[in-house]
CSV table of C-alpha atoms in Angstrom, one decimal:
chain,number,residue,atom,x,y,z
Q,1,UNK,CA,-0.6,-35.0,12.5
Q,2,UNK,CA,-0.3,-32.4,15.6
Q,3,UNK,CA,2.9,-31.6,14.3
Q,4,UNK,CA,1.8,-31.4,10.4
Q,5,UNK,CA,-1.2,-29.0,11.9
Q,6,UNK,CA,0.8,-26.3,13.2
Q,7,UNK,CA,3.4,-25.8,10.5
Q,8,UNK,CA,2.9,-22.0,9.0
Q,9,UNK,CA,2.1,-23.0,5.2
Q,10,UNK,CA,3.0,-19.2,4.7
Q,11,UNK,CA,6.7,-19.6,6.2
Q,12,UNK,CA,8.8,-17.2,6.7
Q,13,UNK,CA,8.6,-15.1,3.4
Q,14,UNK,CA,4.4,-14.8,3.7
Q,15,UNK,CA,3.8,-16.6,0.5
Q,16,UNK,CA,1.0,-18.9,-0.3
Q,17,UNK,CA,0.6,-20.7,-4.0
Q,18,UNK,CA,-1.8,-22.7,-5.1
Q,19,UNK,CA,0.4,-25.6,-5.8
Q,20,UNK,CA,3.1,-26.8,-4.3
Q,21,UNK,CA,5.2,-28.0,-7.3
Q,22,UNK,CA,6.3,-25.6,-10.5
Q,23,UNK,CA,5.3,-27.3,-14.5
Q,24,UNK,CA,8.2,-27.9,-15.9
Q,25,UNK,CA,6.4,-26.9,-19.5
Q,26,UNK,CA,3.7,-25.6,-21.3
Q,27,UNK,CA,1.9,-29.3,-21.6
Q,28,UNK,CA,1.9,-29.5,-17.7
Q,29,UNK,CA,1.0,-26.3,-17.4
Q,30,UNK,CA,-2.3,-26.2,-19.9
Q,31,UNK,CA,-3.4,-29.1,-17.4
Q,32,UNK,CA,-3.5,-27.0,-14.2
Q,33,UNK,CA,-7.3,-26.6,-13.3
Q,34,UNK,CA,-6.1,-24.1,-11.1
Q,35,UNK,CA,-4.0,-21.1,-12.5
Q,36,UNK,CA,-0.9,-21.0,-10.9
Q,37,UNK,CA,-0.7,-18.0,-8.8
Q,38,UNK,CA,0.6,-16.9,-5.1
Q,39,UNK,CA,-0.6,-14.9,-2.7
Q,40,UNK,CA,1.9,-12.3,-1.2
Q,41,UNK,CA,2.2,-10.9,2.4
Q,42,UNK,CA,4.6,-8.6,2.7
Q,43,UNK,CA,4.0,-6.5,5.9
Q,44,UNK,CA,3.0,-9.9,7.8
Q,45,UNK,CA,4.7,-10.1,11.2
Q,46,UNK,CA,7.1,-13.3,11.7
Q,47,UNK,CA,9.5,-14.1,15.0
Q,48,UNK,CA,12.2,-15.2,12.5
Q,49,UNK,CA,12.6,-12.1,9.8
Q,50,UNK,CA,15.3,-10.2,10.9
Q,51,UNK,CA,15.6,-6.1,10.7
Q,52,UNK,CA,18.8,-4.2,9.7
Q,53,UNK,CA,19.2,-0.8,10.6
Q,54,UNK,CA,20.3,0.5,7.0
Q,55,UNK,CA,19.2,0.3,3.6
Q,56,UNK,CA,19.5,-2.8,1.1
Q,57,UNK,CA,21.6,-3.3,-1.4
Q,58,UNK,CA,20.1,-2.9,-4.7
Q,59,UNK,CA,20.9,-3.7,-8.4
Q,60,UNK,CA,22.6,-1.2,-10.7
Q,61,UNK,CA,20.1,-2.1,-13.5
Q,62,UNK,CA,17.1,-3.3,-12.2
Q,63,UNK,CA,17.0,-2.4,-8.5
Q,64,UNK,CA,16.6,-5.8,-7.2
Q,65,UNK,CA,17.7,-6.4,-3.6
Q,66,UNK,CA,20.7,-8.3,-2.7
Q,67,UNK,CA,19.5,-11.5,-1.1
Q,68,UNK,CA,20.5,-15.8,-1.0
Q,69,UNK,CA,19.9,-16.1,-3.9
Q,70,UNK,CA,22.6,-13.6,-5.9
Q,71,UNK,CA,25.9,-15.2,-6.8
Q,72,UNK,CA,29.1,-13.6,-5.0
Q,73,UNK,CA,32.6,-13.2,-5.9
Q,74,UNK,CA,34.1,-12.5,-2.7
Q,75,UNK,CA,37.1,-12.3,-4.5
Q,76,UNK,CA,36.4,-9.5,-6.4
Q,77,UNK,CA,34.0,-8.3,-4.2
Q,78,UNK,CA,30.8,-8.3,-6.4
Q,79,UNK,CA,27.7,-9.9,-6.5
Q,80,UNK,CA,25.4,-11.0,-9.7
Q,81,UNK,CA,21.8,-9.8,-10.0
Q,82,UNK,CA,20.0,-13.5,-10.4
Q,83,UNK,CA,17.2,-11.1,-12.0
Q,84,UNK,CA,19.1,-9.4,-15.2
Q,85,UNK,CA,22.6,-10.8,-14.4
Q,86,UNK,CA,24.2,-7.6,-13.8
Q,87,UNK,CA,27.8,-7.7,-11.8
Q,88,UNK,CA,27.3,-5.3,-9.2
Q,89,UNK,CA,30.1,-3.9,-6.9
Q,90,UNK,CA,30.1,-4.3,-3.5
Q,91,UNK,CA,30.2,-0.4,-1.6
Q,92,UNK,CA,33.7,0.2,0.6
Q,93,UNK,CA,31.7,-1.0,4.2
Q,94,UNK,CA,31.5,-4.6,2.5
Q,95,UNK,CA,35.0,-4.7,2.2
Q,96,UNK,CA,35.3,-7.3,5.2
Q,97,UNK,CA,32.8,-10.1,3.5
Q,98,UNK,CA,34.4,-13.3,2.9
Q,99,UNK,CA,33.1,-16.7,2.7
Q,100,UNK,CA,33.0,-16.9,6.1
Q,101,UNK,CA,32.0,-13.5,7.3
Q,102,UNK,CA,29.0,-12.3,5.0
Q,103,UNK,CA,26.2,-10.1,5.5
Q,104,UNK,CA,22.4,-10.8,6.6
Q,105,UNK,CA,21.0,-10.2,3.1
Q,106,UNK,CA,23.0,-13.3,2.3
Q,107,UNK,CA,22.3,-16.3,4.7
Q,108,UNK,CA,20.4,-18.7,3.3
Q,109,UNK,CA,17.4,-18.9,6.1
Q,110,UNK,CA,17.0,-15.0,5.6
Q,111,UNK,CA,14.6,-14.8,2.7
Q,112,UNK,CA,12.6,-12.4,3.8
Q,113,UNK,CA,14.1,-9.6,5.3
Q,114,UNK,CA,13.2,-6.2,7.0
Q,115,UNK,CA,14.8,-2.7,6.5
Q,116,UNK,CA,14.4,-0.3,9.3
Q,117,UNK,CA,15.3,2.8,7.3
Q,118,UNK,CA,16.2,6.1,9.4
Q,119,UNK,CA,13.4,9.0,8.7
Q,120,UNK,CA,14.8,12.5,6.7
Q,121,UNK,CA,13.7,15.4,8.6
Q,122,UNK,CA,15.2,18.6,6.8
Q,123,UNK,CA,16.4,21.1,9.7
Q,124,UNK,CA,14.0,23.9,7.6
Q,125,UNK,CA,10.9,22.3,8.5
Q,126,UNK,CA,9.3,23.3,11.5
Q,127,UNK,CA,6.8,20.5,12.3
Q,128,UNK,CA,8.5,16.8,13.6
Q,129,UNK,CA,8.4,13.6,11.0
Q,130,UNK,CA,5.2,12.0,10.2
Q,131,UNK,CA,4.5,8.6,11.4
Q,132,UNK,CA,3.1,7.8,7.7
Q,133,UNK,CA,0.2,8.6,6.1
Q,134,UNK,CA,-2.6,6.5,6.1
Q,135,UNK,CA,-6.0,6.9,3.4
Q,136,UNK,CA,-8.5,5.2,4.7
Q,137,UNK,CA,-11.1,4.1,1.5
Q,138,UNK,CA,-14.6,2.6,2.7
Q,139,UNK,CA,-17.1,1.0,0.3
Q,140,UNK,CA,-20.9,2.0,0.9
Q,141,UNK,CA,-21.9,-0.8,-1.1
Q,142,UNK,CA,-23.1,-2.5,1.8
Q,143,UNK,CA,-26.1,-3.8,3.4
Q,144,UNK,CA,-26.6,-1.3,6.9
Q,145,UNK,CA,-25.3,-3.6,9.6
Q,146,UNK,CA,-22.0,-4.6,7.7
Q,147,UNK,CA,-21.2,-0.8,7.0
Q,148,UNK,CA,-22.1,-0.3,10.8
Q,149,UNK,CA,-19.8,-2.8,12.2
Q,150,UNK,CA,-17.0,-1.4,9.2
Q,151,UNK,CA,-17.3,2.2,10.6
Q,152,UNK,CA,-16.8,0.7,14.0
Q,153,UNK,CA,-13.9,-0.8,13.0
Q,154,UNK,CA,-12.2,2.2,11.1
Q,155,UNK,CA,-12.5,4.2,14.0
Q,156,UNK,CA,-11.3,1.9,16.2
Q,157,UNK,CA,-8.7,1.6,13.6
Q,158,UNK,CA,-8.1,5.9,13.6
Q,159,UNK,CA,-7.8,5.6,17.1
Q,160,UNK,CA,-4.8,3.3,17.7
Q,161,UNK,CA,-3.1,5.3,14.9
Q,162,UNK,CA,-0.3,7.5,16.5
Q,163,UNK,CA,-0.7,11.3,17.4
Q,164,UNK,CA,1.2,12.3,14.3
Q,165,UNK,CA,0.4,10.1,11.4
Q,166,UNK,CA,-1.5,11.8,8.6
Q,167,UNK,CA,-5.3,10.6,8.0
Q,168,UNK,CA,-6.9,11.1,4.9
Q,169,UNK,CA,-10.5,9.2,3.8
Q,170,UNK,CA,-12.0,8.3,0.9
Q,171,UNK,CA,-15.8,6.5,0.7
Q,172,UNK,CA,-16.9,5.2,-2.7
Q,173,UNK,CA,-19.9,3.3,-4.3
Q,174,UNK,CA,-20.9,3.9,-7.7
Q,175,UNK,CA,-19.2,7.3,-7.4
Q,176,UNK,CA,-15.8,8.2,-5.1
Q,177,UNK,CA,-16.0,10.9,-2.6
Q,178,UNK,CA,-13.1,12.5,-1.6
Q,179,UNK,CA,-13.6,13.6,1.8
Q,180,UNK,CA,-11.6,17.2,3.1
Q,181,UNK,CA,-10.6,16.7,6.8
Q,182,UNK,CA,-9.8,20.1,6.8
Q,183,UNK,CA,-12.7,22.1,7.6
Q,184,UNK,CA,-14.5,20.5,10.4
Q,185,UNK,CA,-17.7,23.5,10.1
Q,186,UNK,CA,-18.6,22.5,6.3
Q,187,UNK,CA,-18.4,18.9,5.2
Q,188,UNK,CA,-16.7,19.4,1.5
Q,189,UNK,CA,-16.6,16.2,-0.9
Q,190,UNK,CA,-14.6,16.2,-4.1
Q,191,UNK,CA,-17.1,13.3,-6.0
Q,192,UNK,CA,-15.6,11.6,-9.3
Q,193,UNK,CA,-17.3,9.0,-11.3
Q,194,UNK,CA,-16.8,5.6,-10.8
Q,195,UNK,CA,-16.3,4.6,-14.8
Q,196,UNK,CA,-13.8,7.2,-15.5
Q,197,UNK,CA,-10.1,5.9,-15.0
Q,198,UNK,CA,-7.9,8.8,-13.7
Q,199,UNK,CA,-4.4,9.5,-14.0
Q,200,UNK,CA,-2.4,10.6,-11.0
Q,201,UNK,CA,-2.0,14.6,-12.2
Q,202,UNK,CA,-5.7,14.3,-13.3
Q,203,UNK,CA,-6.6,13.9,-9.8
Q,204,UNK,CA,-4.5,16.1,-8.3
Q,205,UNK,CA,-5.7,18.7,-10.7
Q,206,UNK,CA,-9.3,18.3,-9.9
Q,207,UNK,CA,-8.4,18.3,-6.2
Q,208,UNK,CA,-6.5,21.4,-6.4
Q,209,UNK,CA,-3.4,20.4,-6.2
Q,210,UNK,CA,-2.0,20.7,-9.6
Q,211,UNK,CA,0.0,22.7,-10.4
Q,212,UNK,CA,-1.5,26.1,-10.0
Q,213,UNK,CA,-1.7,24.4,-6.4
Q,214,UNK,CA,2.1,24.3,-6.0
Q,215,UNK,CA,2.8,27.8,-6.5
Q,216,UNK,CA,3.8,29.1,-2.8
Q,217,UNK,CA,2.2,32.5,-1.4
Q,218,UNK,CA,1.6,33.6,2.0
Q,219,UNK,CA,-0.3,30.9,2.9
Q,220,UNK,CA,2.4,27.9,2.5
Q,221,UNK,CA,2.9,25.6,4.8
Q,222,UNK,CA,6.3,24.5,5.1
Q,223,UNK,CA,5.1,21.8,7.4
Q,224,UNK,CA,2.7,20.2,4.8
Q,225,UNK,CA,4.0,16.7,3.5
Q,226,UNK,CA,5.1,16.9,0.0
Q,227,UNK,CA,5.2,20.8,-0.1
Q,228,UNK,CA,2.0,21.4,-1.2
Q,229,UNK,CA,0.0,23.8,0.4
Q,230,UNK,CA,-3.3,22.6,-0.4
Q,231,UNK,CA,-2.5,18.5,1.2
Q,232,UNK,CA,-3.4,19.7,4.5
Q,233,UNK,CA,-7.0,19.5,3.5
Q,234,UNK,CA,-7.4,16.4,2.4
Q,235,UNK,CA,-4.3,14.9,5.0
Q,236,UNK,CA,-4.3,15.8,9.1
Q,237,UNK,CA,-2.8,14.4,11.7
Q,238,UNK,CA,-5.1,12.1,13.7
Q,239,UNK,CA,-5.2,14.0,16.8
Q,240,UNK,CA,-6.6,16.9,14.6
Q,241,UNK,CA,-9.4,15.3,12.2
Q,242,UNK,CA,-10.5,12.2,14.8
Q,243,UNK,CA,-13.4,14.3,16.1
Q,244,UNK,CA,-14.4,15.3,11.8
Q,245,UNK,CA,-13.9,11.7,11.0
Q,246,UNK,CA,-16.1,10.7,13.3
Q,247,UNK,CA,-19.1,12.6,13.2
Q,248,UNK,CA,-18.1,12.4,9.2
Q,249,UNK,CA,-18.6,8.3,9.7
Q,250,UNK,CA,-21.8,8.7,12.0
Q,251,UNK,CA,-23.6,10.7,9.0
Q,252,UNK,CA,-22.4,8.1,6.4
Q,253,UNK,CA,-24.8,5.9,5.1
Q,254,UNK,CA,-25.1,3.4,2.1
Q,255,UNK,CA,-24.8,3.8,-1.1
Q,256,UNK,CA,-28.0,5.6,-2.4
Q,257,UNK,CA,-27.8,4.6,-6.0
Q,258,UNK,CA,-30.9,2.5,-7.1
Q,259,UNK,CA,-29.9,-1.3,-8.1
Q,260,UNK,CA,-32.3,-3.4,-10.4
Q,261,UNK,CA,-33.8,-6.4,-8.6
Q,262,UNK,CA,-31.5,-9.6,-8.7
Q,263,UNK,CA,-28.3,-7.1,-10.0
Q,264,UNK,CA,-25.0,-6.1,-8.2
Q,265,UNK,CA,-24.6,-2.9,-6.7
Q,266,UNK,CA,-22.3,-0.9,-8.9
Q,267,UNK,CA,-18.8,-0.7,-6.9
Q,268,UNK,CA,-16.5,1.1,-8.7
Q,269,UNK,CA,-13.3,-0.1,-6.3
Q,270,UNK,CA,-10.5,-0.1,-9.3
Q,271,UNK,CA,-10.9,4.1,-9.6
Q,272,UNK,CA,-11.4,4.2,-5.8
Q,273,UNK,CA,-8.1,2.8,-5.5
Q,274,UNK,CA,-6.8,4.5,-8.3
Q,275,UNK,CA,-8.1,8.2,-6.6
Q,276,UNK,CA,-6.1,7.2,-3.2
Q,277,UNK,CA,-2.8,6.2,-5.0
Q,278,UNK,CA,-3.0,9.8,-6.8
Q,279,UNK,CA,-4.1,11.6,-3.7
Q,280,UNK,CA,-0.8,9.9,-1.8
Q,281,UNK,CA,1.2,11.4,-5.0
Q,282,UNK,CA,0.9,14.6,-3.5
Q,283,UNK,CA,3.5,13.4,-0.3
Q,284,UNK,CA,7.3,14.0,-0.6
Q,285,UNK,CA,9.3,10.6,-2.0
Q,286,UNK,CA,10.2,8.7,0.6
Q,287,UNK,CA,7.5,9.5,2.7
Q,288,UNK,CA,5.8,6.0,4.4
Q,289,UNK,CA,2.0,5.5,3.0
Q,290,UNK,CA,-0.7,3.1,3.2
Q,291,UNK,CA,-3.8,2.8,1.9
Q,292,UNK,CA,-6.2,0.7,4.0
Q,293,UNK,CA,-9.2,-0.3,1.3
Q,294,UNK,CA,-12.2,-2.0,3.9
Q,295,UNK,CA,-14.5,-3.7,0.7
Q,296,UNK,CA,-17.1,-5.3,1.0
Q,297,UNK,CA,-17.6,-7.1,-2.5
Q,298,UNK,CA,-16.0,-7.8,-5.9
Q,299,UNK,CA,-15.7,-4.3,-8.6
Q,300,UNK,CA,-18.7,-4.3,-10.7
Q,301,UNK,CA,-18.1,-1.0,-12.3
Q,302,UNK,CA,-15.3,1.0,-13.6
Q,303,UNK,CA,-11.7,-0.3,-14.1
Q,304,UNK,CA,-10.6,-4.2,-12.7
Q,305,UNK,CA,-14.3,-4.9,-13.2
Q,306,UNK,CA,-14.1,-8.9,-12.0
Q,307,UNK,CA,-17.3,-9.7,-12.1
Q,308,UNK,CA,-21.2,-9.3,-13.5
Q,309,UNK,CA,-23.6,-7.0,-12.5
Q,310,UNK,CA,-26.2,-9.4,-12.9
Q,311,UNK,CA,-26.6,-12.4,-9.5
Q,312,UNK,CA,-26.5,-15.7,-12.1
């Protein structure tokens, strides 16, 4: 039973379902009480996942990753996509595979894998490669003491963060503030409403950074991720905006908006979401970004609404 107690259920690939066995047809699987459904965690640490220092191998037509569980002709030197079955070449530095001599994408205990891929600096840019940008989204829909103890743990968060990475913050409740990081005398909040869904250009229109906002002048920044001149507001490095963050997390409160007795607060997290995805549209492709969503409760308001506004 000691043994049976410490066995990861997770494994090595971070993957939880909620049964252990797969129906083998729609009868069997109209008598599940519980959906069948896994839970994913892809950035979780592990001792046994591996890193390789150069990009995967991906599918011609789909863009899956060459892993165990693709077929290979060593022969012929391809592999099949066990996705859309598409016969994919292998490039001239797998010329050496055999049977006996193949890659780490294709041993059979390396399910999971990790890819450590080199960062593009371009020799015109005059400021060093970000560490990845990271937008922080806090939900006010909390009683006092929980939002305390979540500011505490954002900043704590901020200041473990490297000198370097890009900080950007969002705070929502019924509505989504947009906070700008980038002018520490006057606190400036873009505010959107919580039951409007927003594309990605919508947002970074009514941030600014459409594109009228793309145009260069004298004021572009060559340094600013993406190109666009206007990011730096919204995106600083954390050495820069720790000192605006936090007096801007000392002066926020909960969310003011007046909830009926025995109803939910109205959390709009879906378009919170949503407004951090489009603000990290702004960043160049490739660029490494997180969003790091601190919630406090189930969406009651707005898009991927889960649940009732009225306590049953």
């Amino acid at each position: 039973m000691s043994e049976m107690a410490q066995t990861d259920p997770e494994g090595i690939d971070g993957v939880r379902m909620t049964w252990n066995t797969w129906p083998r047809s729609k009868v069997e699987a109209s008598k599940c009480v519980i959906p069948l459904a896994a839970s994913i965690s892809p950035i979780r640490s592990h001792p046994d996942v591996p890193t390789l220092p150069y990009a995967p191998l991906r599918c011609r037509a789909c863009s899956a990753v060459l892993s165990p569980f693709c077929r290979v002709d060593f022969t012929a030197l391809i592999w099949i996509c066990p996705l859309c079955f598409q016969r994919n070449p292998f490039p001239q530095h797998y010329s050496a595979i055999s049977a006996t001599n193949v890659p780490a994408e294709l041993y059979p205990q390396y399910t999971t894998i990790e890819y450590s891929l080199p960062t593009p600096h371009h020799p015109d840019q005059s400021s060093p490669p970000s560490s990845g940008v990271f937008v922080f989204v806090l939900d006010t829909c909390m009683i006092e003491e929980e939002l305390r103890l979540a500011k505490s743990a954002l900043k704590q968060a901020i200041g473990l963060l490297p000198d370097n990475a890009l900080v950007g913050f969002v705070s929502f409740g019924t509505q989504v503030q947009v906070h700008e990081l980038g002018f520490s005398d006057l606190a400036k909040v873009y505010v959107f409403r919580g039951s409007k869904e927003l594309s990605k250009d919508q947002v970074l229109d009514q941030l600014g950074l459409g594109v009228a906002g793309r145009r260069t002048g004298p004021g572009f920044q060559k340094g600013a991720p993406g190109g666009f001149p206007g990011i730096t507001r919204f995106l600083l490095p954390a050495s820069e905006c720790e000192y605006t963050l936090d007096s801007l997390l000392d002066e926020l409160g909960t969310d003011q908006w007046p909830v009926p007795p025995g109803s939910r607060s109205l959390r709009c997290t879906g378009v919170a979401l949503s407004i951090a995805a489009g603000l990290l549209g702004a960043c160049s492709a490739g660029t490494p970004t997180r969003i790091v969503a601190l919630v406090g409760g189930p969406c009651t308001e707005g898009p991927g609404t889960v649940t009732h506004l009225i306590l049953l």
